[in-house]
């Protein structure tokens, strides 16, 4: 949680404001909203309302949810145009079915992967979030969630729970070859299988490699770096780690794990 001093500092940092504005612009663009009417959007992890400012500038209405009282206090001080709700999205989205024409989230969803309390189960919290979000969105709408995943396992966990909740879509990666500019946007469709937008800076022929996609088929999520070669050491370690997360008994990893045996005489 941010305290009030940190929340104000965050909002007054021109670099942060600029980045937040750019990501909000890109997220709203990926929503593919109709141009002939204003829409009602949900802003998950709205913070001090920086992303909401862009939504308002575009002529849309919004409701913001955030877990930090200090950040919402700053949003109230700034007199943002959206309505604000203090809530933990890991407990679900408390709005009536089909209420929103779209949802954006900037740098928030990855926090659901953390277990801050003993009672917190990341897969359960993610599923609760995605299943209630799916219900709150109008059919044919989209959710665009910008996130900073720690690793490919987090991406796999997040996308798996989104699929389970009924979404289709996939990961749009902007500037995949840049360490600084690279951005992940989970672009989700409600009730329809739309065409996944192309990531910025992926004009090369191999752009498909950088975009993880999923449909209603329950195929294993391929991480952004590509699949580990079957039976390789990495593949074996990933498989063992998945089994540990499922609570199964797995032999300890050693220097011999995945090592090829010599042929017998």
PDB file of N, CA, C and O in Angstrom, residues 15 48 121 198 204 228 240:
ATOM      1  N   UNK A  15       7.650  11.973 -15.145  1.00  0.00           N
ATOM      2  CA  UNK A  15       8.002  10.784 -15.936  1.00  0.00           C
ATOM      3  C   UNK A  15       6.935   9.702 -15.755  1.00  0.00           C
ATOM      4  O   UNK A  15       6.489   9.079 -16.719  1.00  0.00           O
ATOM      5  N   UNK A  48      -4.380   6.990  -8.522  1.00  0.00           N
ATOM      6  CA  UNK A  48      -4.754   8.395  -8.337  1.00  0.00           C
ATOM      7  C   UNK A  48      -5.540   8.949  -9.524  1.00  0.00           C
ATOM      8  O   UNK A  48      -5.769  10.149  -9.611  1.00  0.00           O
ATOM      9  N   UNK A 121      -4.718 -17.260  -1.959  1.00  0.00           N
ATOM     10  CA  UNK A 121      -4.296 -18.252  -2.957  1.00  0.00           C
ATOM     11  C   UNK A 121      -4.310 -17.545  -4.307  1.00  0.00           C
ATOM     12  O   UNK A 121      -5.395 -17.224  -4.816  1.00  0.00           O
ATOM     13  N   UNK A 198      -2.105  -6.444 -33.471  1.00  0.00           N
ATOM     14  CA  UNK A 198      -0.651  -6.637 -33.569  1.00  0.00           C
ATOM     15  C   UNK A 198       0.063  -5.741 -32.572  1.00  0.00           C
ATOM     16  O   UNK A 198      -0.355  -4.613 -32.337  1.00  0.00           O
ATOM     17  N   UNK A 204       8.572  -7.254 -38.081  1.00  0.00           N
ATOM     18  CA  UNK A 204       9.412  -8.302 -38.683  1.00  0.00           C
ATOM     19  C   UNK A 204       8.570  -9.528 -38.993  1.00  0.00           C
ATOM     20  O   UNK A 204       7.465  -9.698 -38.493  1.00  0.00           O
ATOM     21  N   UNK A 228      10.164 -24.641 -24.295  1.00  0.00           N
ATOM     22  CA  UNK A 228      11.395 -25.377 -24.025  1.00  0.00           C
ATOM     23  C   UNK A 228      11.372 -26.671 -24.827  1.00  0.00           C
ATOM     24  O   UNK A 228      10.319 -27.277 -25.018  1.00  0.00           O
ATOM     25  N   UNK A 240       8.496 -30.392 -13.395  1.00  0.00           N
ATOM     26  CA  UNK A 240       8.579 -30.707 -11.952  1.00  0.00           C
ATOM     27  C   UNK A 240       8.016 -29.563 -11.117  1.00  0.00           C
ATOM     28  O   UNK A 240       7.313 -29.790 -10.132  1.00  0.00           O
TER      29      UNK A 240
END
